C-alpha atoms as one frame of an Amber mdcrd trajectory, in Angstrom:
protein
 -20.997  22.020  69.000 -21.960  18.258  68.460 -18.870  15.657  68.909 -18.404
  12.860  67.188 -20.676   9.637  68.933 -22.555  12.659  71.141 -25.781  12.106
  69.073 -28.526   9.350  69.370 -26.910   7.866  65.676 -23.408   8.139  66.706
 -22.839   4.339  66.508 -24.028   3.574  63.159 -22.269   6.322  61.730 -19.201
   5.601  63.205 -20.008   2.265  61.876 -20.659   3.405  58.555 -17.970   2.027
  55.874 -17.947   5.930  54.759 -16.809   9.302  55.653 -19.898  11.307  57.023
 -19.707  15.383  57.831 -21.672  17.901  59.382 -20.213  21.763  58.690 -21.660
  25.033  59.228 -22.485  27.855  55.905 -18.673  28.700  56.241 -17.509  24.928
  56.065 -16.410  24.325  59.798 -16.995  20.923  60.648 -19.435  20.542  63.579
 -19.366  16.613  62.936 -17.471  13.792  61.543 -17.173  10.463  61.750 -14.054
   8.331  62.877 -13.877   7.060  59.576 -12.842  10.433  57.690 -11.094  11.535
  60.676  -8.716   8.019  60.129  -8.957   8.514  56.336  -7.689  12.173  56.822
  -4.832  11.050  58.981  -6.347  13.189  62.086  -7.980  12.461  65.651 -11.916
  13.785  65.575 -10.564  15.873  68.383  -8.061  17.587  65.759 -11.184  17.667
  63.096 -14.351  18.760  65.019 -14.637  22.605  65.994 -11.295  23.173  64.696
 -10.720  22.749  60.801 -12.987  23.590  57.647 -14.179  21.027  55.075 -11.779
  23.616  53.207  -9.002  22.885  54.594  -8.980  19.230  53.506  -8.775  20.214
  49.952  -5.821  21.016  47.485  -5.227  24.134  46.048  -7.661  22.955  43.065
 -10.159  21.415  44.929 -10.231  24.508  46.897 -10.584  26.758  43.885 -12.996
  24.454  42.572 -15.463  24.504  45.619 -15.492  27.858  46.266 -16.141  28.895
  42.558 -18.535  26.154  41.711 -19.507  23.969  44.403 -20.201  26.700  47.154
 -22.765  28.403  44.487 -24.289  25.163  43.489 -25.091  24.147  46.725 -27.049
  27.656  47.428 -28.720  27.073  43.734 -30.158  23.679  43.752 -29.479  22.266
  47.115 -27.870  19.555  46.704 -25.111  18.029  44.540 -23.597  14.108  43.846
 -21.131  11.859  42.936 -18.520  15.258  42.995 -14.614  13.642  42.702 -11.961
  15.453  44.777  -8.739  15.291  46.482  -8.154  14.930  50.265  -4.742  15.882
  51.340  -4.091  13.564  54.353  -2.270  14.846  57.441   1.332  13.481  55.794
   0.446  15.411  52.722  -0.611  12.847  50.484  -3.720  12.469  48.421  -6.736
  10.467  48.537  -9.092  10.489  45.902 -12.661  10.745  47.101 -16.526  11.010
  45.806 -18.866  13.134  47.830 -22.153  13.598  48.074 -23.860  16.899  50.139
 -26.936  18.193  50.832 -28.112  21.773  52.092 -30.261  21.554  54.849 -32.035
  24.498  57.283 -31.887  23.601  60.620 -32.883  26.328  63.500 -32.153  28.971
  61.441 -28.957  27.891  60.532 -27.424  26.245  56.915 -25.549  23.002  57.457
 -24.302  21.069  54.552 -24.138  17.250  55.388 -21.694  15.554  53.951 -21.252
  11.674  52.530 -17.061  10.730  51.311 -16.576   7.925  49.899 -12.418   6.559
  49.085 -12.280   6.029  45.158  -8.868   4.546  44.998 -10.219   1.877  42.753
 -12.360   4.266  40.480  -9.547   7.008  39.726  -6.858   3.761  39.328 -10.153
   2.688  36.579  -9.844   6.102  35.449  -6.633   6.801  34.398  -6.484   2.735
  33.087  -9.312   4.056  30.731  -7.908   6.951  30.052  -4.607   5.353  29.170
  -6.604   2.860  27.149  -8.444   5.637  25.102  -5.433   7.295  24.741  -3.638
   4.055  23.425  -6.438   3.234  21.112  -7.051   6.896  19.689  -3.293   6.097
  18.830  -3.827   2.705  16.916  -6.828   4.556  15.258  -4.445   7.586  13.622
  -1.672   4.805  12.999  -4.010   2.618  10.988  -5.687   5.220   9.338  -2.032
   6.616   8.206  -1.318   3.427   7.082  -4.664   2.708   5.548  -3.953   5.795
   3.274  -0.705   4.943   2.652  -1.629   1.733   1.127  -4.569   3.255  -0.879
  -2.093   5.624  -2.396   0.432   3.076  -3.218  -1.837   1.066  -4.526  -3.562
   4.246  -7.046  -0.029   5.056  -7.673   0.702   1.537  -8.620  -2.655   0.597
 -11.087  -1.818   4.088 -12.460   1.392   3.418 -13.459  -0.030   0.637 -14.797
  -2.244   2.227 -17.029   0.484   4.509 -18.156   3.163   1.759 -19.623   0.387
  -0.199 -20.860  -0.712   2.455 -22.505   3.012   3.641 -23.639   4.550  -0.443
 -24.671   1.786  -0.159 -27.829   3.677   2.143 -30.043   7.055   0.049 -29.807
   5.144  -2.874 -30.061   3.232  -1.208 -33.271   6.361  -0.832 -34.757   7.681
  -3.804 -34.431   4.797  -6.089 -36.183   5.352  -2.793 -38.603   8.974  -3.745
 -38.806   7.898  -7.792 -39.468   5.503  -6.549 -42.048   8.081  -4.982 -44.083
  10.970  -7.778 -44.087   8.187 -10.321 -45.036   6.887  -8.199 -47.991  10.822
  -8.139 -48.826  11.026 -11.401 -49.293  12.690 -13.832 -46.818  13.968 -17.979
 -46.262  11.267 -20.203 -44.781  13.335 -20.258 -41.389  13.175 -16.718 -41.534
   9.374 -16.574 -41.691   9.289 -18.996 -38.974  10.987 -16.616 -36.978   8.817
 -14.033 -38.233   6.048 -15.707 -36.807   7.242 -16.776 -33.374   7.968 -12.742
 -32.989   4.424 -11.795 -34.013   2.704 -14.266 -31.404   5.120 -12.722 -29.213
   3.687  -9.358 -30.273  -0.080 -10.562 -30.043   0.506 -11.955 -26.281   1.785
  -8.511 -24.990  -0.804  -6.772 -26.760  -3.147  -9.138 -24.788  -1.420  -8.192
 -22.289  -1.639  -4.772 -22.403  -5.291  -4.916 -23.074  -5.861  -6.834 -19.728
  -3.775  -4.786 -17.752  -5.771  -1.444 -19.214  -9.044  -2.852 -18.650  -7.685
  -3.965 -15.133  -6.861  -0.067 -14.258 -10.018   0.748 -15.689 -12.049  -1.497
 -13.740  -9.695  -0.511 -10.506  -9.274   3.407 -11.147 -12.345   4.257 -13.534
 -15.708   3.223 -13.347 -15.482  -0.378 -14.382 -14.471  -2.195 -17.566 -16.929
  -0.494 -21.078 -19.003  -2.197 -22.633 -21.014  -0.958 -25.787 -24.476  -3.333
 -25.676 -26.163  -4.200 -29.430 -28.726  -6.810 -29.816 -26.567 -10.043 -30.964
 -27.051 -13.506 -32.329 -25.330 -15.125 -29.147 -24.363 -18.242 -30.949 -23.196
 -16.161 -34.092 -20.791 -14.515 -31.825 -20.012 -17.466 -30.139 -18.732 -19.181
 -33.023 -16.883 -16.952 -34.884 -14.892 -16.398 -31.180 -14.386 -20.066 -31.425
 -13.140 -20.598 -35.137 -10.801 -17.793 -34.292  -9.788 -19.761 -30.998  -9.431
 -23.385 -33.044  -6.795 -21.225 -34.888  -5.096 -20.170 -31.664  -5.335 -23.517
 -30.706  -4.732 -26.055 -33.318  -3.575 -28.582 -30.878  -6.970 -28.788 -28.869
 -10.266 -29.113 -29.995 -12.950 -27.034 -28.914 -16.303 -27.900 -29.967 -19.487
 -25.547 -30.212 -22.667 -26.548 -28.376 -25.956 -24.281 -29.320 -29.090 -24.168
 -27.398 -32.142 -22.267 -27.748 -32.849 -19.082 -30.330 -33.672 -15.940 -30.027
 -31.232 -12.608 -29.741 -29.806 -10.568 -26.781 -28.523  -7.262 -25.646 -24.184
  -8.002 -25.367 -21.023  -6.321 -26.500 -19.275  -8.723 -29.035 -15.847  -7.674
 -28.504 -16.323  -8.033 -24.574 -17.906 -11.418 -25.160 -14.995 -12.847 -27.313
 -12.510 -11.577 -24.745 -13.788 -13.377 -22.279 -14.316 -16.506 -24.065 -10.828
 -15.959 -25.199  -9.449 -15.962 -21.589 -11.435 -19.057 -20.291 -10.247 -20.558
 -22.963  -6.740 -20.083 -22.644  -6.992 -21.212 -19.393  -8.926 -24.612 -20.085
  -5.610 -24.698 -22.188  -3.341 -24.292 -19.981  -4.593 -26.098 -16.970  -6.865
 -28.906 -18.524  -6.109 -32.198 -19.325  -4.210 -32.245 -22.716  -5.941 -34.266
 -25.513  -9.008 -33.802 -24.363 -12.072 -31.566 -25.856 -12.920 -28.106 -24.704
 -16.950 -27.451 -25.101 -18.164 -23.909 -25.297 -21.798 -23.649 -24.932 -23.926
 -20.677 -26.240 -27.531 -20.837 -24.718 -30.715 -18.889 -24.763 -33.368 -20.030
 -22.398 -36.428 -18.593 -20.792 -34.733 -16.303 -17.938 -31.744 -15.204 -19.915
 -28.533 -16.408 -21.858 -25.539 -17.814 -20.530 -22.181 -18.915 -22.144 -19.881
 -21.880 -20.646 -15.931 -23.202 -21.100 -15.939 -26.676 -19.918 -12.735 -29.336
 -19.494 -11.322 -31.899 -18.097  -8.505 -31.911 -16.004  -7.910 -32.184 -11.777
 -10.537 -29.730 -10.355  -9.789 -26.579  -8.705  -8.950 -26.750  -4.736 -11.493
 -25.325  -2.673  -8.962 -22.651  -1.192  -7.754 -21.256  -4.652 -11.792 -21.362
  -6.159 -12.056 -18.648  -3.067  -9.579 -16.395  -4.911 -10.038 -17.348  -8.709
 -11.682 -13.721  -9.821  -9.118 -11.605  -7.552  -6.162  -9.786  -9.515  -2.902
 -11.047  -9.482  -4.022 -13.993  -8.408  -2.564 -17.709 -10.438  -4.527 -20.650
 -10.904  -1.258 -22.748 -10.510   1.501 -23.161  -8.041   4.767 -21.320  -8.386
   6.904 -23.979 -10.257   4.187 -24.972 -12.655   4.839 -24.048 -16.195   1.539
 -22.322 -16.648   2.177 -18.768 -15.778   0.565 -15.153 -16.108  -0.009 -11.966
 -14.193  -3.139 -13.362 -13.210  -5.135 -10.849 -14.937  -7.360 -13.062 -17.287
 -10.251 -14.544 -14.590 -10.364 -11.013 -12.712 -11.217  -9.700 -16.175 -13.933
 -12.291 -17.107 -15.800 -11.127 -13.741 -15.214  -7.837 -14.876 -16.905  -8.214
 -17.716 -19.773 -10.289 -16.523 -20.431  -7.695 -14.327 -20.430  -4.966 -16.355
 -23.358  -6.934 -18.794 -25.170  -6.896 -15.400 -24.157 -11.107 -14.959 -21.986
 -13.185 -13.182 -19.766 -16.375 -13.549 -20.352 -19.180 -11.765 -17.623 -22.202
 -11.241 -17.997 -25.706 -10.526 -14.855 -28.443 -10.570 -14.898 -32.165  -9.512
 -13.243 -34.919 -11.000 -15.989 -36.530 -11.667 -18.146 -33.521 -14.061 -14.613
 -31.539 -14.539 -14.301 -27.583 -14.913 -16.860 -24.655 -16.150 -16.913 -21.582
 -15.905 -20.516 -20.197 -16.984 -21.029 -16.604 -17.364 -24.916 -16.446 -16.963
 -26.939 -13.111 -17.791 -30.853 -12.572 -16.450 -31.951 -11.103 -20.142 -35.305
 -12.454 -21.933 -34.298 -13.066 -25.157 -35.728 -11.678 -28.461 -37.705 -14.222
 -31.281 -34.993 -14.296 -34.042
């Protein structure tokens, strides 16, 4: 039986910054270094000859190299980077790695045997694991709330669609209701009254209509459109005469360019015009012209709202098209549910276009929905 520092490369393995064994087939340590014997609380005296690799292991570790280590060692000769427990002589623990190798020396099976302390590594370990743990947590929590929000938000457009879709009958029998005291005969202050009531009627039908088209677009499979081959300018121009109406206070002048036909949905086209408009209202300078432009040229058609006013700031031009969204600050006078630009895209889209914005003081504000269509000889 070999002692510790009795062979010729005693001194560099007592020198090595490692645990290094030597046991027998049965695990009975023939060698160790000073290292392990320190690490293991033990004089080599108490290790060498007198206690198994065995016997440094838990109740688990023990399990665990008799039932798979022991075999694995006979099967391929060797195995690596195997973590276990060490119980030191006070009881304690100390995490190790080892690495062993089978060897057949004068007939006899040794099993040498490489520890290494992995303190660092299992503190590593259970940091990670904690960290896994932690983030597998964040993962299910923002998931839950991810489809908590999702179904808020489909409960929300749907009610949405639902009253808009309910508010038309009262509001059918109210213009109804207007229809019949007018026929009846009433004072000029009356009819006055009568009116205000059914341009209150028209704006929440408007109303209505955007929000629909907004669950539609949301919920559905994007805002309809029903595509015929159009005069553009014909369309154009009956929006606007119906708009100059709307509008007697501003003037909105027509611009044509180019001929030719192309494939759009009339009502769709109007509506949007219609909402740029409203807005070149609202927000542009007052007494000033609005220009709509109808155009055919080469590559396509477009149609453009342009007015003056103080241009759009570079932070709100980043959220113009989203819903719910204002042009305007709380306290201006110029409110809505911020339905009406959100639409337009909606619509540009859905012709297979988009809108395109530019504001400065200097050229003022369009909005120019432009559509990649070659148009038809008239």
């Amino acid at each position: 039986m070999e002692a510790a520092g009795s062979s010729p490369d005693s001194d560099s393995l007592e020198s090595l910054p490692c645990g290094v064994l030597t046991t027998d087939s049965k695990g009975l340590i023939l060698q160790a270094n000073s290292t392990f014997c320190e690490w293991a609380g033990y004089g080599c005296d108490e290790v060498i000859g007198v206690r198994r690799l065995q016997d440094f292991l838990t109740m688990g570790g023990r399990l665990f190299y008799q039932t798979h280590l022991a075999p694995l060692l006979v099967m391929q000769g060797s195995i690596s980077e195997v973590k276990l427990d060490v119980l030191h002589k006070d009881r304690s623990h100390i995490p190790i790695v080892i690495n062993a190798k089978r060897l057949l020396r004068d007939g006899e099976w040794l099993l040498k045997v490489a520890a290494f302390i992995a303190r660092d590594r299992d503190k590593y370990e259970r940091e990670l694991l904690l960290s896994r743990k932690t983030l597998e947590g964040a993962a299910a929590e923002a998931t839950r709330l991810k489809k908590q929000s999702e179904d808020r938000a489909l409960f929300a457009e749907q009610m949405i669609g639902i009253v808009s879709h309910d508010l038309r009958n009262p509001l059918s029998a109210i213009r109804l209701g207007m229809q019949l005291l007018d026929r009846q005969g009433v004072t000029p202050q009356q009819r006055e009254t009568l009116g205000r009531v059914n341009r209150a009627v028209d704006r929440a039908h408007q109303l209505i209509k955007d929000l629909l088209d907004f669950t539609s677009a949301r919920i559905g499979s994007g805002i309809a459109v029903n595509l015929k081959s159009s005069n553009l300018h014909d369309v154009v121009a009956d929006t606007v005469e119906e708009l100059t109406l709307a509008f007697p206070d501003r003037r909105i002048a027509h611009l044509r360019e180019g001929t030719g036909s192309c494939e759009l949905d009339a009502n769709r086209i109007a509506q949007a015009l219609a909402n740029l408009v409203s807005n070149a209202v609202a927000y542009g300078q007052i007494a000033t012209d609005i220009t709509v432009t109808s155009a055919m040229t080469p590559k396509g058609w477009y149609v453009e709202v342009h007015n003056w006013g103080h241009p759009i700031a570079g932070a709100a031009m980043e959220m113009l098209f989203m819903p719910m969204v204002r042009g305007v600050t709380e306290d201006s006078g110029n409110r809505n549910v911020g339905l009406g630009l959100f639409i337009v895209n909606e619509i540009a889209k859905a012709h297979g276009g988009v809108i395109e914005v530019t504001s400065t003081a200097a050229l003022g504000t369009a909005f120019r929905l432009a559509f990649n269509d070659m148009p038809r000889d008239a």
